[in-house]
Short mmCIF file of C-alpha atoms and ligand atoms in Angstrom, two decimals:
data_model
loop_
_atom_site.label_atom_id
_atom_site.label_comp_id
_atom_site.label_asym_id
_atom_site.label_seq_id
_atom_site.Cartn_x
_atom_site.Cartn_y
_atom_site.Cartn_z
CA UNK A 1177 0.00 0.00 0.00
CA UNK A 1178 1.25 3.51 -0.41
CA UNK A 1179 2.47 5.51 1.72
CA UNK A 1180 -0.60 8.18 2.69
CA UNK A 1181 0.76 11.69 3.40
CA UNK A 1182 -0.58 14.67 5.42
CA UNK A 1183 0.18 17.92 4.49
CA UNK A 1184 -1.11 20.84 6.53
CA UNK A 1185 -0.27 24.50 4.37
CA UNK A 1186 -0.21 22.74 1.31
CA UNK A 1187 -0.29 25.37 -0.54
CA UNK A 1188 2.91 27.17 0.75
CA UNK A 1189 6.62 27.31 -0.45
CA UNK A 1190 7.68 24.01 0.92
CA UNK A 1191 3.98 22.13 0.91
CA UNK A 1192 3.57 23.25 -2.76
CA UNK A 1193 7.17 22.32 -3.99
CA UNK A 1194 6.87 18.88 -1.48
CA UNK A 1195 3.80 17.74 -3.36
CA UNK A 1196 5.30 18.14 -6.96
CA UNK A 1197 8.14 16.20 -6.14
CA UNK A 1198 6.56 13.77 -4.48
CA UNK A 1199 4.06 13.01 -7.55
CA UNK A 1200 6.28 13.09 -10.02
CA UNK A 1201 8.90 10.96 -7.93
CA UNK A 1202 6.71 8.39 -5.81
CA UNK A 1203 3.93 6.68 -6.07
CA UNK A 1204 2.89 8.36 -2.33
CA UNK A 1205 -1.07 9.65 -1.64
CA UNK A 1206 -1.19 13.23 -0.44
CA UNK A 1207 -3.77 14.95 1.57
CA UNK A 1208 -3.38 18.52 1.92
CA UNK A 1209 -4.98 21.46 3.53
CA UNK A 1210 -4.45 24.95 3.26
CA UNK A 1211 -6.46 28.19 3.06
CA UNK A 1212 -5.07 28.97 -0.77
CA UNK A 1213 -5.07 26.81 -3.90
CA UNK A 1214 -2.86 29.48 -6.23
CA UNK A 1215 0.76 27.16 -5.97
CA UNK A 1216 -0.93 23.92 -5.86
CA UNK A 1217 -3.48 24.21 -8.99
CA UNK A 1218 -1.67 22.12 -11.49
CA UNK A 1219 -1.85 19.26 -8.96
CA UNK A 1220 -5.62 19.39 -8.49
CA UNK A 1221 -6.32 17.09 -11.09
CA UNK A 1222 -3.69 14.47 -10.00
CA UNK A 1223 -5.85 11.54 -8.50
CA UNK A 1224 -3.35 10.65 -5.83
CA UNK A 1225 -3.56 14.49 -5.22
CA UNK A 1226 -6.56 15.21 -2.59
CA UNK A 1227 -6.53 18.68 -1.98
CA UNK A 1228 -9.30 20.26 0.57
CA UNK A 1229 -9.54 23.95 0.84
CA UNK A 1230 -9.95 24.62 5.24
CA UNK A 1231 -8.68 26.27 7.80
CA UNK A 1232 -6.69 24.57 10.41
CA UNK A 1233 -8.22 26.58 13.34
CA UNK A 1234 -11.68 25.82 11.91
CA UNK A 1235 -11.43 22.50 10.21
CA UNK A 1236 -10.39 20.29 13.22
CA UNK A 1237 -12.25 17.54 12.51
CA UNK A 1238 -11.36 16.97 8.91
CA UNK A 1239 -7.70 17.37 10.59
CA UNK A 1240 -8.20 14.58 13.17
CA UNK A 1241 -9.85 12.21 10.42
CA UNK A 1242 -6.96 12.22 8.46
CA UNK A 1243 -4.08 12.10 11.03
CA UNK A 1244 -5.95 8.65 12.17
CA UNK A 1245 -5.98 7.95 8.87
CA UNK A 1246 -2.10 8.78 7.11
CA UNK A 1247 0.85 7.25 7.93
CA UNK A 1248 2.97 10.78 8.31
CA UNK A 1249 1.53 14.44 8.86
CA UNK A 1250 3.92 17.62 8.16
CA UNK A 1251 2.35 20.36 10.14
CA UNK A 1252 3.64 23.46 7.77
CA UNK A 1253 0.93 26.03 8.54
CA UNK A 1254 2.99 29.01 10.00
CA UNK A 1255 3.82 32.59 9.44
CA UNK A 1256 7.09 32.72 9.00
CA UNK A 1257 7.96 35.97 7.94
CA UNK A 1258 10.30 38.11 10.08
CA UNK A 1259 8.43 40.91 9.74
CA UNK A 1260 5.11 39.59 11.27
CA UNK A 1261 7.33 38.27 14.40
CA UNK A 1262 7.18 42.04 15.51
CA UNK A 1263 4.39 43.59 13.89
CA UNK A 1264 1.81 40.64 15.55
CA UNK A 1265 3.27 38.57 17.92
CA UNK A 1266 0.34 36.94 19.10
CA UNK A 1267 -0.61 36.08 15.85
CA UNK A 1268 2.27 34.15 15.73
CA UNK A 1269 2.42 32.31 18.73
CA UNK A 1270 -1.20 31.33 18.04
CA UNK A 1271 -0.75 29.88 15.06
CA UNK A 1272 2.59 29.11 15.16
CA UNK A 1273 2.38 27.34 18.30
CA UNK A 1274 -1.03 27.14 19.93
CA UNK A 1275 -2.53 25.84 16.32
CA UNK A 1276 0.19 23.42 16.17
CA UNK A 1277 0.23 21.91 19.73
CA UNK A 1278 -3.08 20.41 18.86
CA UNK A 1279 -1.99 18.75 15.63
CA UNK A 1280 0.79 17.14 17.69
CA UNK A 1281 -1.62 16.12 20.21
CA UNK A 1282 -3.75 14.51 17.59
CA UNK A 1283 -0.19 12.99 16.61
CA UNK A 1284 -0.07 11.41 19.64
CA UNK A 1285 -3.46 10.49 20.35
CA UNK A 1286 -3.19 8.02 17.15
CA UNK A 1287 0.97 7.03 17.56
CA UNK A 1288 1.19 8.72 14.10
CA UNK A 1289 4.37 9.89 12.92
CA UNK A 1290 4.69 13.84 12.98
CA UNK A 1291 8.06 15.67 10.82
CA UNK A 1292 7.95 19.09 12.23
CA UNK A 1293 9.31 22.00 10.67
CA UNK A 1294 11.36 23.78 13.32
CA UNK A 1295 13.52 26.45 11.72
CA UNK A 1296 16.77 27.57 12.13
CA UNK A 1297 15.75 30.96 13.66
CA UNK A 1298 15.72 28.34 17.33
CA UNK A 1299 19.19 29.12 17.42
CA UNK A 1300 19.15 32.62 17.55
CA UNK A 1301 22.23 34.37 18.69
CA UNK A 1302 24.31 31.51 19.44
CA UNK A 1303 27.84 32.41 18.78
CA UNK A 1304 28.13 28.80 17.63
CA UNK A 1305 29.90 28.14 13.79
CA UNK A 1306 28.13 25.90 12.50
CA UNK A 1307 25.01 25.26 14.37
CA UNK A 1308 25.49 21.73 15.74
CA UNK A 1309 22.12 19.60 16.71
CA UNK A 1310 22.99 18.08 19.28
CA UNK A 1311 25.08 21.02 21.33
CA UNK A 1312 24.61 24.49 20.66
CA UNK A 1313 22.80 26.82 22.73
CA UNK A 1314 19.54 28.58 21.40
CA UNK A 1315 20.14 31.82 22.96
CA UNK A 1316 17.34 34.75 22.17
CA UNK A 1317 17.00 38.16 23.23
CA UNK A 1318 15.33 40.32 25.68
CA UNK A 1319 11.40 40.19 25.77
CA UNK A 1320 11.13 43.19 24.46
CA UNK A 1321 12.49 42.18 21.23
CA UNK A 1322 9.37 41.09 20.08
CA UNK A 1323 11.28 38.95 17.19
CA UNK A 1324 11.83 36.00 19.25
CA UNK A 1325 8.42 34.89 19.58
CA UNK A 1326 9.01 33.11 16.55
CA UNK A 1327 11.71 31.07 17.22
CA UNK A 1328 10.65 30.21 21.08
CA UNK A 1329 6.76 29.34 19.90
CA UNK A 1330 8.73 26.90 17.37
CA UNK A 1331 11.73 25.85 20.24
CA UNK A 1332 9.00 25.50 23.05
CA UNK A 1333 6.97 22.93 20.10
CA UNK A 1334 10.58 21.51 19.51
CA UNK A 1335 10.58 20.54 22.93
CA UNK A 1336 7.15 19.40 23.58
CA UNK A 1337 7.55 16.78 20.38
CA UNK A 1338 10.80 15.55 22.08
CA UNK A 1339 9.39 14.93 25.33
CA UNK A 1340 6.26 12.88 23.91
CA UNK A 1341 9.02 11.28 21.99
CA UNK A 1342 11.67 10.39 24.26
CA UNK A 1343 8.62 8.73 26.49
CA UNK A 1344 7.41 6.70 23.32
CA UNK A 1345 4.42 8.83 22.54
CA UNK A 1346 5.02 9.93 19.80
CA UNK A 1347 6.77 8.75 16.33
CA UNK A 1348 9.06 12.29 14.88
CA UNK A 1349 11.94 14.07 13.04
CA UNK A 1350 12.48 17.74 13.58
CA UNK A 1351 13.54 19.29 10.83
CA UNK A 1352 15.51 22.86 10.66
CA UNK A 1353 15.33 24.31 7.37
CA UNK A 1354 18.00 27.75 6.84
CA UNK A 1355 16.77 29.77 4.58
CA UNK A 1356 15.36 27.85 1.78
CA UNK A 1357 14.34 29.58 -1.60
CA UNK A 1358 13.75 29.07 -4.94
CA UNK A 1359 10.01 29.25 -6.86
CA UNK A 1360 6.52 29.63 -4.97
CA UNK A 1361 8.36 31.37 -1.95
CA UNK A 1362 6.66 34.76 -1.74
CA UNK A 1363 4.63 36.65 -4.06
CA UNK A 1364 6.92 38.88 -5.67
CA UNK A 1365 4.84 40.71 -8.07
CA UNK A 1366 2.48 41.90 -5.66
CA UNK A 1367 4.38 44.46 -3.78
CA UNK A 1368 4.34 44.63 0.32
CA UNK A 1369 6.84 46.58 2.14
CA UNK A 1370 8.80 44.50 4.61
CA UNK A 1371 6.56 41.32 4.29
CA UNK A 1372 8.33 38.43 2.78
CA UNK A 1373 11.87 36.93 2.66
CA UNK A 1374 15.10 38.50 1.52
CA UNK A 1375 14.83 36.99 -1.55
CA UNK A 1376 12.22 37.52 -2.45
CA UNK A 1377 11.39 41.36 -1.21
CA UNK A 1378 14.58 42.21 -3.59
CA UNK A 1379 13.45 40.45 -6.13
CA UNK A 1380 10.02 42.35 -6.01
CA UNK A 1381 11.69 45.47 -5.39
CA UNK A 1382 14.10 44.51 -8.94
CA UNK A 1383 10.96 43.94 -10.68
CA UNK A 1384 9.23 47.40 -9.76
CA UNK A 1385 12.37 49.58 -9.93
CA UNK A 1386 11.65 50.37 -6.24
CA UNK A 1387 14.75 50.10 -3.84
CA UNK A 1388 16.36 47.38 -2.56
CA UNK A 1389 16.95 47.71 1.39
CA UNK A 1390 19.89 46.06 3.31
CA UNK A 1391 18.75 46.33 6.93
CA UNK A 1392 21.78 47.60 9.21
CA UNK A 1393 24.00 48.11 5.98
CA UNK A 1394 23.61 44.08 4.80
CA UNK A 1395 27.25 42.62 6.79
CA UNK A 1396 25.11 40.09 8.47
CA UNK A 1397 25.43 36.28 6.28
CA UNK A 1398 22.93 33.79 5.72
CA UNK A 1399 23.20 30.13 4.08
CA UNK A 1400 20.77 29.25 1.33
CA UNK A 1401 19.50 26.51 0.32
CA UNK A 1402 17.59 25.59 -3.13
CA UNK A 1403 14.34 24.33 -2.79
CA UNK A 1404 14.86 21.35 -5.05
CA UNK A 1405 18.14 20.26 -2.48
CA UNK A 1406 15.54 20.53 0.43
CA UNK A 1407 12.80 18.66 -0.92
CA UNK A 1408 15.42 15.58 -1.93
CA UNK A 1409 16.09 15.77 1.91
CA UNK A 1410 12.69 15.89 3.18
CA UNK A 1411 11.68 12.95 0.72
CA UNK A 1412 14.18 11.26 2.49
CA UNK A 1413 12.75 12.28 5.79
CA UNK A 1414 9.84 10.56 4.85
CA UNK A 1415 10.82 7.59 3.11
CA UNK A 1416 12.93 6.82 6.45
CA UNK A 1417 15.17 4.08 5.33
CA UNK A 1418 15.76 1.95 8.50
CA UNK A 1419 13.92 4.35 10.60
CA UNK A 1420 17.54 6.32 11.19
CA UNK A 1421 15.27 10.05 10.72
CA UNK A 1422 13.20 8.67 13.80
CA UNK A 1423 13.98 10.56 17.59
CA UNK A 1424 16.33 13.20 15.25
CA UNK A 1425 16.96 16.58 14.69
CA UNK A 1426 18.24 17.23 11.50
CA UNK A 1427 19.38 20.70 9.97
CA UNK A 1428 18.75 21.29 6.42
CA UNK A 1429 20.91 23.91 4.80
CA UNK A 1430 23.97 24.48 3.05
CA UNK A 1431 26.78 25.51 4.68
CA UNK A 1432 28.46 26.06 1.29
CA UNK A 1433 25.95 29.04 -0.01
CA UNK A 1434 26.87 31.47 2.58
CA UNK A 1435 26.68 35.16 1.27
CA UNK A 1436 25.78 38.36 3.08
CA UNK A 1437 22.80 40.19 2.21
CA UNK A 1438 25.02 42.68 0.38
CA UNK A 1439 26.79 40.02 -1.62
CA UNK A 1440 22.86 38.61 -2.24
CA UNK A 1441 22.02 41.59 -3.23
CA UNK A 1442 24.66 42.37 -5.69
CA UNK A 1443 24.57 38.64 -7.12
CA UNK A 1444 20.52 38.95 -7.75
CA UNK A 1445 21.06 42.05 -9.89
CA UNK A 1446 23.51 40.92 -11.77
CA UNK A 1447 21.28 37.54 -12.69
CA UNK A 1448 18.46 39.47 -13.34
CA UNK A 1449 20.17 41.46 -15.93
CA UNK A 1450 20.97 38.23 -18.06
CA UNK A 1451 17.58 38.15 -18.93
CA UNK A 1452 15.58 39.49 -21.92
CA UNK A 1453 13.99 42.32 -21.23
CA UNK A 1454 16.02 43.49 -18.02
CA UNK A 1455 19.17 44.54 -19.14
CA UNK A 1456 19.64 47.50 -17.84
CA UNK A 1457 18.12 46.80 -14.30
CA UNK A 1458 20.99 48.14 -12.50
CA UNK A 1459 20.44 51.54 -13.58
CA UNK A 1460 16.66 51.42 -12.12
CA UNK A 1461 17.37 49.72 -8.80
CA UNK A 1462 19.56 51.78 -5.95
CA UNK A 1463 20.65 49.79 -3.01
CA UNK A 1464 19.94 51.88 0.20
CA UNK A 1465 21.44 51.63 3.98
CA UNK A 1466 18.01 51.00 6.59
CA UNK A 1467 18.35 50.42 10.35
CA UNK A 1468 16.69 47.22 11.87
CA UNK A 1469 14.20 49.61 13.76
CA UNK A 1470 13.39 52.30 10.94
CA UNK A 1471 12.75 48.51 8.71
CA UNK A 1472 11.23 46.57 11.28
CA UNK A 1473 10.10 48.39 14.17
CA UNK A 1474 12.24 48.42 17.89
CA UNK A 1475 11.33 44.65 18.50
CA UNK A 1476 13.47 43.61 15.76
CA UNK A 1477 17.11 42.05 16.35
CA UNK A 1478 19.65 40.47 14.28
CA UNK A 1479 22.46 37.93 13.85
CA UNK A 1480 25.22 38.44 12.13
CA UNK A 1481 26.18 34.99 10.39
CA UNK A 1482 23.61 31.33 11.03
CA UNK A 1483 25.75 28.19 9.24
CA UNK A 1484 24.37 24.86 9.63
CA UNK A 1485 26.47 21.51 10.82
CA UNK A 1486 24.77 19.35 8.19
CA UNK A 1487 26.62 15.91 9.66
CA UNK A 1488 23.49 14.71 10.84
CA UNK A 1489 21.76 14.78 7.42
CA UNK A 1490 24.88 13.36 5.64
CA UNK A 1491 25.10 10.63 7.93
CA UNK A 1492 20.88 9.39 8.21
CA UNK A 1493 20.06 10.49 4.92
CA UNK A 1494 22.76 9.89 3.13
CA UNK A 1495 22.17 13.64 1.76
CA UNK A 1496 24.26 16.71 1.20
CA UNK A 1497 23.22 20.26 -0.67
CA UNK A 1498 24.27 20.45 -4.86
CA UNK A 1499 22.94 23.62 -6.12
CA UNK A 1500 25.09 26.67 -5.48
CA UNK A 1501 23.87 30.21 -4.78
CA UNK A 1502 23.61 31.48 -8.27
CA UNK A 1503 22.29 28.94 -10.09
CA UNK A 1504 19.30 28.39 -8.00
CA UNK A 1505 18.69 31.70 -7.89
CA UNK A 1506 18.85 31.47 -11.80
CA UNK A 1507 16.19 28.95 -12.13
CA UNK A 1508 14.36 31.11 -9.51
CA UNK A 1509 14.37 34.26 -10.84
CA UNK A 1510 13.55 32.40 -14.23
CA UNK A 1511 10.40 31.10 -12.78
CA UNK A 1512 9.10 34.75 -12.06
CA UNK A 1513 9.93 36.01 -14.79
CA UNK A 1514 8.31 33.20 -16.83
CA UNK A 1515 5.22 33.73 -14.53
CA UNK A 1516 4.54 37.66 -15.12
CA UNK A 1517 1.86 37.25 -17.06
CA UNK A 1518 0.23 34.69 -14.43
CA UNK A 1519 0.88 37.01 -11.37
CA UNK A 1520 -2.77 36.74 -9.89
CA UNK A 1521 -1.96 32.77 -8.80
CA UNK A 1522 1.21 33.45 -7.12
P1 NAD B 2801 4.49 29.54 3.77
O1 NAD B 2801 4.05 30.79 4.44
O2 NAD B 2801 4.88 29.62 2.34
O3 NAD B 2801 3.34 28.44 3.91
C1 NAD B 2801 2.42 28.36 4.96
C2 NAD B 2801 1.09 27.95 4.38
O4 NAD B 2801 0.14 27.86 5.47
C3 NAD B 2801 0.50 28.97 3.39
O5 NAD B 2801 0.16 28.33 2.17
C4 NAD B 2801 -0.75 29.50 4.08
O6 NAD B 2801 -1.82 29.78 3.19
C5 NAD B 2801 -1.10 28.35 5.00
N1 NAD B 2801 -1.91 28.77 6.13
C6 NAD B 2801 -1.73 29.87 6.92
N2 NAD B 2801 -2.68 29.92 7.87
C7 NAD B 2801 -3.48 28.84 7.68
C8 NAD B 2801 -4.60 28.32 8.36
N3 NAD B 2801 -5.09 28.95 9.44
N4 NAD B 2801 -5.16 27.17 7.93
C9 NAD B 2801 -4.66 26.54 6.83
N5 NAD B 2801 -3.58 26.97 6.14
C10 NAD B 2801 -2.99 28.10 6.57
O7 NAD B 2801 5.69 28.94 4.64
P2 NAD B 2801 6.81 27.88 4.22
O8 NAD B 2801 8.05 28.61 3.85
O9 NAD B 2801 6.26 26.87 3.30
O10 NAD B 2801 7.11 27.21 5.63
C11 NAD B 2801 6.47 26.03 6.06
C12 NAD B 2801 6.97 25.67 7.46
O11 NAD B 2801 8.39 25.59 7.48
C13 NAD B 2801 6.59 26.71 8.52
O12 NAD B 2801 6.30 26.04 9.73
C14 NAD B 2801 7.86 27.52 8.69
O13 NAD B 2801 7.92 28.09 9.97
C15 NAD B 2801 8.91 26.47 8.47
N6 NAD B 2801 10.19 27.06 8.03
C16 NAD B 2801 10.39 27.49 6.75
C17 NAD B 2801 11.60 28.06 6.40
C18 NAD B 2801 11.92 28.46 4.98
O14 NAD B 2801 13.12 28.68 4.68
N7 NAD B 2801 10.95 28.54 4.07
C19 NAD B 2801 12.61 28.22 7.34
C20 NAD B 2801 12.38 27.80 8.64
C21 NAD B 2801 11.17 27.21 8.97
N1 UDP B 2802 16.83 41.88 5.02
C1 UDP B 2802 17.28 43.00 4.33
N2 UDP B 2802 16.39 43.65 3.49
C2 UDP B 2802 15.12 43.19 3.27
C3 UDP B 2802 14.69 42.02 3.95
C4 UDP B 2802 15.57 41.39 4.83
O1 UDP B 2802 18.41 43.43 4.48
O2 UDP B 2802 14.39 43.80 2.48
C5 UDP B 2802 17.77 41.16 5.92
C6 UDP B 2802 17.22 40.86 7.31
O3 UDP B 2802 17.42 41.95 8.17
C7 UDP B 2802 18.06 39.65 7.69
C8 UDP B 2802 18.31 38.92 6.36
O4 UDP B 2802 18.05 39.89 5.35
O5 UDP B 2802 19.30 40.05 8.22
C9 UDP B 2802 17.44 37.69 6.13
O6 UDP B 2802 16.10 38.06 6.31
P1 UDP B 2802 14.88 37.08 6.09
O7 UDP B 2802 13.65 37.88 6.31
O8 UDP B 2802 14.97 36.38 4.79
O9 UDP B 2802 14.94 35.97 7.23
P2 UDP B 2802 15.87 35.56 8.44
O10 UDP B 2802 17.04 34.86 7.86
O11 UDP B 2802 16.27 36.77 9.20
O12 UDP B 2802 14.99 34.65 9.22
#
């Protein structure tokens, strides 16, 4: 029989590009939930495909039904956009964590097998290099940084999981994606000030000739990963040779795309120009200087550099990062650019 999968936020960046792979690659069932159908459309038709348009604080009984009746459930219904953490922090500890905590309840309540998304952002500050699993601190700031919310509702969930876990309740992986991009993560030709990831809030601003912001002058380093590199990983995840994912925590990132947000910056433009059509982008797009608080608002704070140990990965799922920085931001910047003309479904 085949495997039955749950997929809560279907219709996001990682449950949209999850389900395509997994169609095209296995011969997996998928039942998915979100609010939005605009990623997920061409897979409505697939039969293995069974898409239900809900709510997850609304829908709860649909949501029980089908934990008892998959074999896995990814919970991926967040916000997960920095600027939200300080503009409504209770909007994102409800969903992020209250919503949650009964999905992982339901996990438990039928021994089903629950891969959580944790995120990178658990291990805030740490002064760690790389971010190691198993022993670095997750150090956050004062509680009137309002940013944190985020990444304790998500730690706190971490920790709940691993108790249930560790006392045989409950069947899990935790997985800790670092800044994963690539097509279907944000909507970059509808404009929003400050609302989606890096990547995508310069690509928009590229696209509109409007300017591109590095917060706090654009020093501070990320590590991203392509989409298609983190999907391969989470596959694995699922698939679960010898049960090695089970009990584990298990960062997902590459550790060999590091670039600061200036670097990103100047790399994006100089992709975009390679296309028809945008040639002379550079002249239309100025890069200014912003402070975290002037961008954000005061509950924002920073780190400076967030590299993941990706041992853990190597070793369980035999799995390590291919795509570098500029090609996947090639093939995602080729995506929107393809997609102008269907901007209303992104
Ligand atoms: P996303 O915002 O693209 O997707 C979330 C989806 O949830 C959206 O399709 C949205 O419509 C849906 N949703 C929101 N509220 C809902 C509700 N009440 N009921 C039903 N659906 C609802 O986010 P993503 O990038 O796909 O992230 C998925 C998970 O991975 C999140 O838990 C996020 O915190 C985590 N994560 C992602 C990254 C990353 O690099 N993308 C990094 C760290 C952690
Ligand atoms: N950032 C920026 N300009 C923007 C958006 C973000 O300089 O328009 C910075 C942000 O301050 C952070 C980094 O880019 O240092 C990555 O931000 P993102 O929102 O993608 O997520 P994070 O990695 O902080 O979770």
């Amino acid at each position: 029989m085949s495997l039955k999968v749950l997929i809560l936020g279907v219709n996001g960046f990682i449950g949209s590009n999850l389900s395509t792979h997994i169609l095209a690659e296995r011969d997996w069932e998928i039942y998915g939930m979100d609010i939005g159908r605009g990623k997920i459309r061409d897979l409505l038709d697939n039969p293995r495909f069974h898409y239900v348009e809900g709510d997850i604080n609304i829908n709860k009984e649909w949501i029980e039904y089908h934990i008892k009746k998959c074999d896995v459930v990814l919970p991926l219904v967040a916000i997960a956009t920095p600027a939200t953490y300080v503009t409504d922090p209770l909007a994102v500890f409800e969903l992020d964590f209250e919503a949650n905590l009964e999905i992982v309840r339901h996990c438990v309540k039928y021994k089903k097998r629950i891969l959580f998304p944790s995120t990178s952002e658990v291990y805030g500050m740490s002064t760690d290099s790389p971010y190691d699993e198993e022993s670095s601190n997750l150090v956050t700031g004062p509680i009137h940084k309002e940013r944190w919310i985020y990444s304790c509702s998500k730690q706190l969930l971490d920790r709940v999981i691993y108790a249930y876990g560790s006392r045989g309740a409950l069947p899990f992986t935790l997985f800790r994606p670092f800044n994963w991009f690539g097509p279907g993560l944000d909507n970059v030709w509808e404009p929003k000030e400050g609302s989606s990831r890096v990547i995508t809030q310069f690509l928009s601003a590229i696209f509109h000739s409007r300017d591109i912001t590095l917060v706090n002058g654009g020093e501070q380093k990320r590590c991203f990963l392509y989409i298609d590199d983190a999907i391969e990983a989470l596959i694995r995840i699922i698939e679960n040779k010898d049960g090695l994912a089970d009990g584990r925590i298990i960062n997902i990132g590459s550790p060999y795309n590091e670039s600061s947000i200036k670097e990103l910056a100047e790399t994006m433009i100089e992709i975009v120009e390679e296309f028809s059509g945008y040639e002379n982008i550079r002249n239309q797009t100025k890069v200014n200087v912003v402070g975290g608080k002037e961008f954000y608002g005061a509950g924002y704070q920073d780190l400076v550099s967030r590299v993941p140990l990706i041992d853990n990965a190597k070793s369980l799922l035999g799995w390590e990062p291919s795509t570098d920085l500029k090609s996947g931001l090639r093939q995602m910047i080729d995506f929107y650019v393809q997609s102008k003309s269907e901007a209303d479904v992104l």
